[in-house]
Amino acid sequence: MPSDAGFRRLAAFSDAVVAIAITLLILPLVDAAGTIGSESIATFLGDNRTKLLAFLLSFTVIGRFWWAQHQVHQRVVAYNPVFVSGMFVWLFGIVFLPFPTELLSSAVKSSSGIHALYVGTLLVATVGVLIQQSAVVHWPELQEEEHRGEARMMLAVIQGLAIALALVLTIAVPAIGLWGLLLLLVLYPIGWARIRKHHSTEPSDGR
């Protein structure tokens, strides 16, 4: 079970891949900027509002996913094959996301297939987080000694269920589009509330 320097190198690799993926999101707007000519910036932004909105959406999504993984890694000091597998599933989703983002911004009319591909990509990344969190829960020795046994699956499971449900809605009710992702805004706070309640009711080592 490699640890310490090996895990830091693994985390640095993951961060570098995320940095590249999140940077790629802006490239379509950079390319479009080369055609601005004499038009005003307001006109340019209006003409490219779909690209701008797609960029903002995916930038926020990748940032949120990075933060979720950061929470998983916060007290991790070692790794095993299950943990690494989960990380690469997660990275696959992150690296692939610029592709459906470009489809969203470039298609003349966004289709349910494009929406399903986008949400499905988020689901892949979420499964990667679930695998990593599951590894930390099932192998407490991956964490710092003083924090072993503290990891919980609840938030990762709630996020996975919300995105899975959003994908089902996107396919079953095409008119919903990406609005199904708003389920995250509803279910995630519920998960946090339950975790806080759980911690507040835990025994405090006899004190």
Tab-separated table of N, CA and C in Angstrom, residues 102-171:
chain	number	residue	atom	x	y	z
A	102	GLU	N	-18.587	21.560	-25.670
A	102	GLU	CA	-18.495	22.143	-27.006
A	102	GLU	C	-19.733	21.814	-27.843
A	103	LEU	N	-20.261	20.602	-27.668
A	103	LEU	CA	-21.491	20.249	-28.378
A	103	LEU	C	-22.636	21.155	-27.945
A	104	LEU	N	-22.730	21.416	-26.641
A	104	LEU	CA	-23.785	22.299	-26.134
A	104	LEU	C	-23.700	23.687	-26.746
A	105	SER	N	-22.474	24.186	-26.885
A	105	SER	CA	-22.296	25.564	-27.329
A	105	SER	C	-22.320	25.719	-28.844
A	106	SER	N	-22.073	24.630	-29.584
A	106	SER	CA	-21.953	24.732	-31.033
A	106	SER	C	-23.165	24.230	-31.800
A	107	ALA	N	-23.957	23.347	-31.186
A	107	ALA	CA	-25.111	22.795	-31.890
A	107	ALA	C	-26.128	23.898	-32.188
A	108	VAL	N	-26.689	23.868	-33.387
A	108	VAL	CA	-27.696	24.858	-33.762
A	108	VAL	C	-28.885	24.778	-32.805
A	109	LYS	N	-29.246	23.543	-32.436
A	109	LYS	CA	-30.324	23.325	-31.476
A	109	LYS	C	-29.937	22.153	-30.585
A	110	SER	N	-29.772	22.433	-29.299
A	110	SER	CA	-29.364	21.379	-28.376
A	110	SER	C	-30.405	20.268	-28.344
A	111	SER	N	-29.951	19.032	-28.438
A	111	SER	CA	-30.850	17.887	-28.449
A	111	SER	C	-30.795	17.167	-27.116
A	112	SER	N	-31.763	16.287	-26.911
A	112	SER	CA	-31.775	15.492	-25.678
A	112	SER	C	-30.548	14.584	-25.623
A	113	GLY	N	-30.054	14.166	-26.797
A	113	GLY	CA	-28.862	13.326	-26.824
A	113	GLY	C	-27.641	14.051	-26.288
A	114	ILE	N	-27.491	15.327	-26.658
A	114	ILE	CA	-26.366	16.120	-26.150
A	114	ILE	C	-26.503	16.331	-24.649
A	115	HIS	N	-27.720	16.630	-24.208
A	115	HIS	CA	-27.953	16.811	-22.768
A	115	HIS	C	-27.649	15.520	-21.999
A	116	ALA	N	-28.095	14.398	-22.564
A	116	ALA	CA	-27.857	13.105	-21.900
A	116	ALA	C	-26.369	12.794	-21.853
A	117	LEU	N	-25.632	13.126	-22.922
A	117	LEU	CA	-24.189	12.900	-22.933
A	117	LEU	C	-23.508	13.751	-21.872
A	118	TYR	N	-23.951	14.985	-21.729
A	118	TYR	CA	-23.362	15.890	-20.731
A	118	TYR	C	-23.608	15.357	-19.318
A	119	VAL	N	-24.876	15.051	-19.012
A	119	VAL	CA	-25.202	14.573	-17.666
A	119	VAL	C	-24.580	13.194	-17.424
A	120	GLY	N	-24.542	12.356	-18.463
A	120	GLY	CA	-23.907	11.049	-18.326
A	120	GLY	C	-22.431	11.164	-17.998
A	121	THR	N	-21.766	12.177	-18.577
A	121	THR	CA	-20.351	12.412	-18.262
A	121	THR	C	-20.184	12.796	-16.796
A	122	LEU	N	-21.099	13.611	-16.298
A	122	LEU	CA	-21.059	13.972	-14.874
A	122	LEU	C	-21.266	12.747	-13.996
A	123	LEU	N	-22.132	11.836	-14.452
A	123	LEU	CA	-22.385	10.616	-13.682
A	123	LEU	C	-21.134	9.748	-13.613
A	124	VAL	N	-20.385	9.676	-14.715
A	124	VAL	CA	-19.132	8.912	-14.715
A	124	VAL	C	-18.165	9.481	-13.685
A	125	ALA	N	-18.015	10.810	-13.680
A	125	ALA	CA	-17.133	11.448	-12.707
A	125	ALA	C	-17.606	11.194	-11.280
A	126	THR	N	-18.909	11.207	-11.078
A	126	THR	CA	-19.473	10.960	-9.748
A	126	THR	C	-19.209	9.533	-9.295
A	127	VAL	N	-19.310	8.586	-10.213
A	127	VAL	CA	-18.990	7.196	-9.876
A	127	VAL	C	-17.527	7.091	-9.449
A	128	GLY	N	-16.659	7.856	-10.110
A	128	GLY	CA	-15.248	7.868	-9.710
A	128	GLY	C	-15.065	8.347	-8.287
A	129	VAL	N	-15.797	9.391	-7.905
A	129	VAL	CA	-15.736	9.885	-6.520
A	129	VAL	C	-16.263	8.825	-5.555
A	130	LEU	N	-17.350	8.163	-5.938
A	130	LEU	CA	-17.924	7.106	-5.093
A	130	LEU	C	-16.921	5.990	-4.843
A	131	ILE	N	-16.209	5.581	-5.895
A	131	ILE	CA	-15.224	4.499	-5.748
A	131	ILE	C	-14.111	4.928	-4.808
A	132	GLN	N	-13.635	6.165	-4.973
A	132	GLN	CA	-12.568	6.657	-4.093
A	132	GLN	C	-13.037	6.719	-2.642
A	133	GLN	N	-14.225	7.263	-2.429
A	133	GLN	CA	-14.750	7.375	-1.068
A	133	GLN	C	-14.982	5.996	-0.467
A	134	SER	N	-15.459	5.066	-1.286
A	134	SER	CA	-15.676	3.707	-0.807
A	134	SER	C	-14.361	3.069	-0.369
A	135	ALA	N	-13.295	3.318	-1.121
A	135	ALA	CA	-11.987	2.772	-0.751
A	135	ALA	C	-11.525	3.331	0.592
A	136	VAL	N	-11.747	4.631	0.802
A	136	VAL	CA	-11.332	5.260	2.056
A	136	VAL	C	-12.147	4.708	3.228
A	137	VAL	N	-13.454	4.469	2.990
A	137	VAL	CA	-14.311	3.942	4.055
A	137	VAL	C	-13.940	2.495	4.388
A	138	HIS	N	-13.696	1.682	3.372
A	138	HIS	CA	-13.435	0.257	3.593
A	138	HIS	C	-11.994	-0.038	4.003
A	139	TRP	N	-11.086	0.865	3.694
A	139	TRP	CA	-9.693	0.694	4.112
A	139	TRP	C	-9.274	1.931	4.892
A	140	PRO	N	-9.656	2.021	6.177
A	140	PRO	CA	-9.357	3.213	6.990
A	140	PRO	C	-7.868	3.528	7.061
A	141	GLU	N	-7.021	2.519	6.837
A	141	GLU	CA	-5.579	2.748	6.906
A	141	GLU	C	-5.076	3.675	5.806
A	142	LEU	N	-5.929	3.988	4.829
A	142	LEU	CA	-5.547	4.964	3.802
A	142	LEU	C	-5.523	6.388	4.356
A	143	GLN	N	-6.154	6.589	5.517
A	143	GLN	CA	-6.243	7.926	6.102
A	143	GLN	C	-5.194	8.141	7.187
A	144	GLU	N	-5.030	9.414	7.555
A	144	GLU	CA	-4.196	9.729	8.712
A	144	GLU	C	-4.742	8.984	9.924
A	145	GLU	N	-3.866	8.526	10.775
A	145	GLU	CA	-4.274	7.655	11.882
A	145	GLU	C	-5.336	8.285	12.768
A	146	GLU	N	-5.218	9.588	13.042
A	146	GLU	CA	-6.161	10.223	13.963
A	146	GLU	C	-7.537	10.438	13.359
A	147	HIS	N	-7.671	10.233	12.045
A	147	HIS	CA	-8.962	10.451	11.389
A	147	HIS	C	-9.559	9.168	10.813
A	148	ARG	N	-8.985	8.042	11.121
A	148	ARG	CA	-9.497	6.787	10.584
A	148	ARG	C	-10.885	6.482	11.138
A	149	GLY	N	-11.762	6.052	10.253
A	149	GLY	CA	-13.126	5.734	10.645
A	149	GLY	C	-14.086	6.898	10.546
A	150	GLU	N	-13.589	8.087	10.192
A	150	GLU	CA	-14.457	9.264	10.104
A	150	GLU	C	-15.146	9.387	8.750
A	151	ALA	N	-14.592	8.772	7.704
A	151	ALA	CA	-15.127	8.941	6.345
A	151	ALA	C	-16.528	8.351	6.234
A	152	ARG	N	-17.398	9.014	5.497
A	152	ARG	CA	-18.772	8.578	5.284
A	152	ARG	C	-19.093	8.584	3.795
A	153	MET	N	-20.048	7.760	3.413
A	153	MET	CA	-20.442	7.635	2.016
A	153	MET	C	-21.616	8.549	1.645
A	154	MET	N	-22.288	9.136	2.637
A	154	MET	CA	-23.593	9.753	2.407
A	154	MET	C	-23.582	10.815	1.308
A	155	LEU	N	-22.668	11.790	1.390
A	155	LEU	CA	-22.686	12.877	0.420
A	155	LEU	C	-22.398	12.380	-0.992
A	156	ALA	N	-21.433	11.469	-1.121
A	156	ALA	CA	-21.105	10.936	-2.440
A	156	ALA	C	-22.276	10.156	-3.013
A	157	VAL	N	-22.965	9.406	-2.163
A	157	VAL	CA	-24.128	8.638	-2.622
A	157	VAL	C	-25.255	9.575	-3.045
A	158	ILE	N	-25.507	10.612	-2.263
A	158	ILE	CA	-26.566	11.566	-2.594
A	158	ILE	C	-26.267	12.253	-3.923
A	159	GLN	N	-25.016	12.656	-4.124
A	159	GLN	CA	-24.652	13.298	-5.385
A	159	GLN	C	-24.843	12.336	-6.547
A	160	GLY	N	-24.442	11.075	-6.348
A	160	GLY	CA	-24.607	10.078	-7.401
A	160	GLY	C	-26.077	9.850	-7.743
A	161	LEU	N	-26.917	9.739	-6.717
A	161	LEU	CA	-28.344	9.526	-6.949
A	161	LEU	C	-28.974	10.725	-7.649
A	162	ALA	N	-28.577	11.933	-7.257
A	162	ALA	CA	-29.143	13.140	-7.866
A	162	ALA	C	-28.794	13.218	-9.346
A	163	ILE	N	-27.530	12.928	-9.688
A	163	ILE	CA	-27.124	13.010	-11.092
A	163	ILE	C	-27.726	11.865	-11.894
A	164	ALA	N	-27.832	10.677	-11.291
A	164	ALA	CA	-28.478	9.557	-11.983
A	164	ALA	C	-29.938	9.881	-12.284
A	165	LEU	N	-30.621	10.478	-11.311
A	165	LEU	CA	-32.016	10.868	-11.519
A	165	LEU	C	-32.126	11.963	-12.586
A	166	ALA	N	-31.180	12.901	-12.567
A	166	ALA	CA	-31.165	13.954	-13.587
A	166	ALA	C	-30.985	13.354	-14.978
A	167	LEU	N	-30.149	12.317	-15.088
A	167	LEU	CA	-29.943	11.656	-16.380
A	167	LEU	C	-31.224	10.971	-16.846
A	168	VAL	N	-31.904	10.299	-15.929
A	168	VAL	CA	-33.168	9.637	-16.273
A	168	VAL	C	-34.183	10.669	-16.756
A	169	LEU	N	-34.280	11.793	-16.052
A	169	LEU	CA	-35.220	12.840	-16.441
A	169	LEU	C	-34.859	13.439	-17.795
A	170	THR	N	-33.561	13.605	-18.036
A	170	THR	CA	-33.116	14.171	-19.311
A	170	THR	C	-33.512	13.283	-20.475
A	171	ILE	N	-33.424	11.967	-20.276
A	171	ILE	CA	-33.766	11.025	-21.344
A	171	ILE	C	-35.283	10.857	-21.461
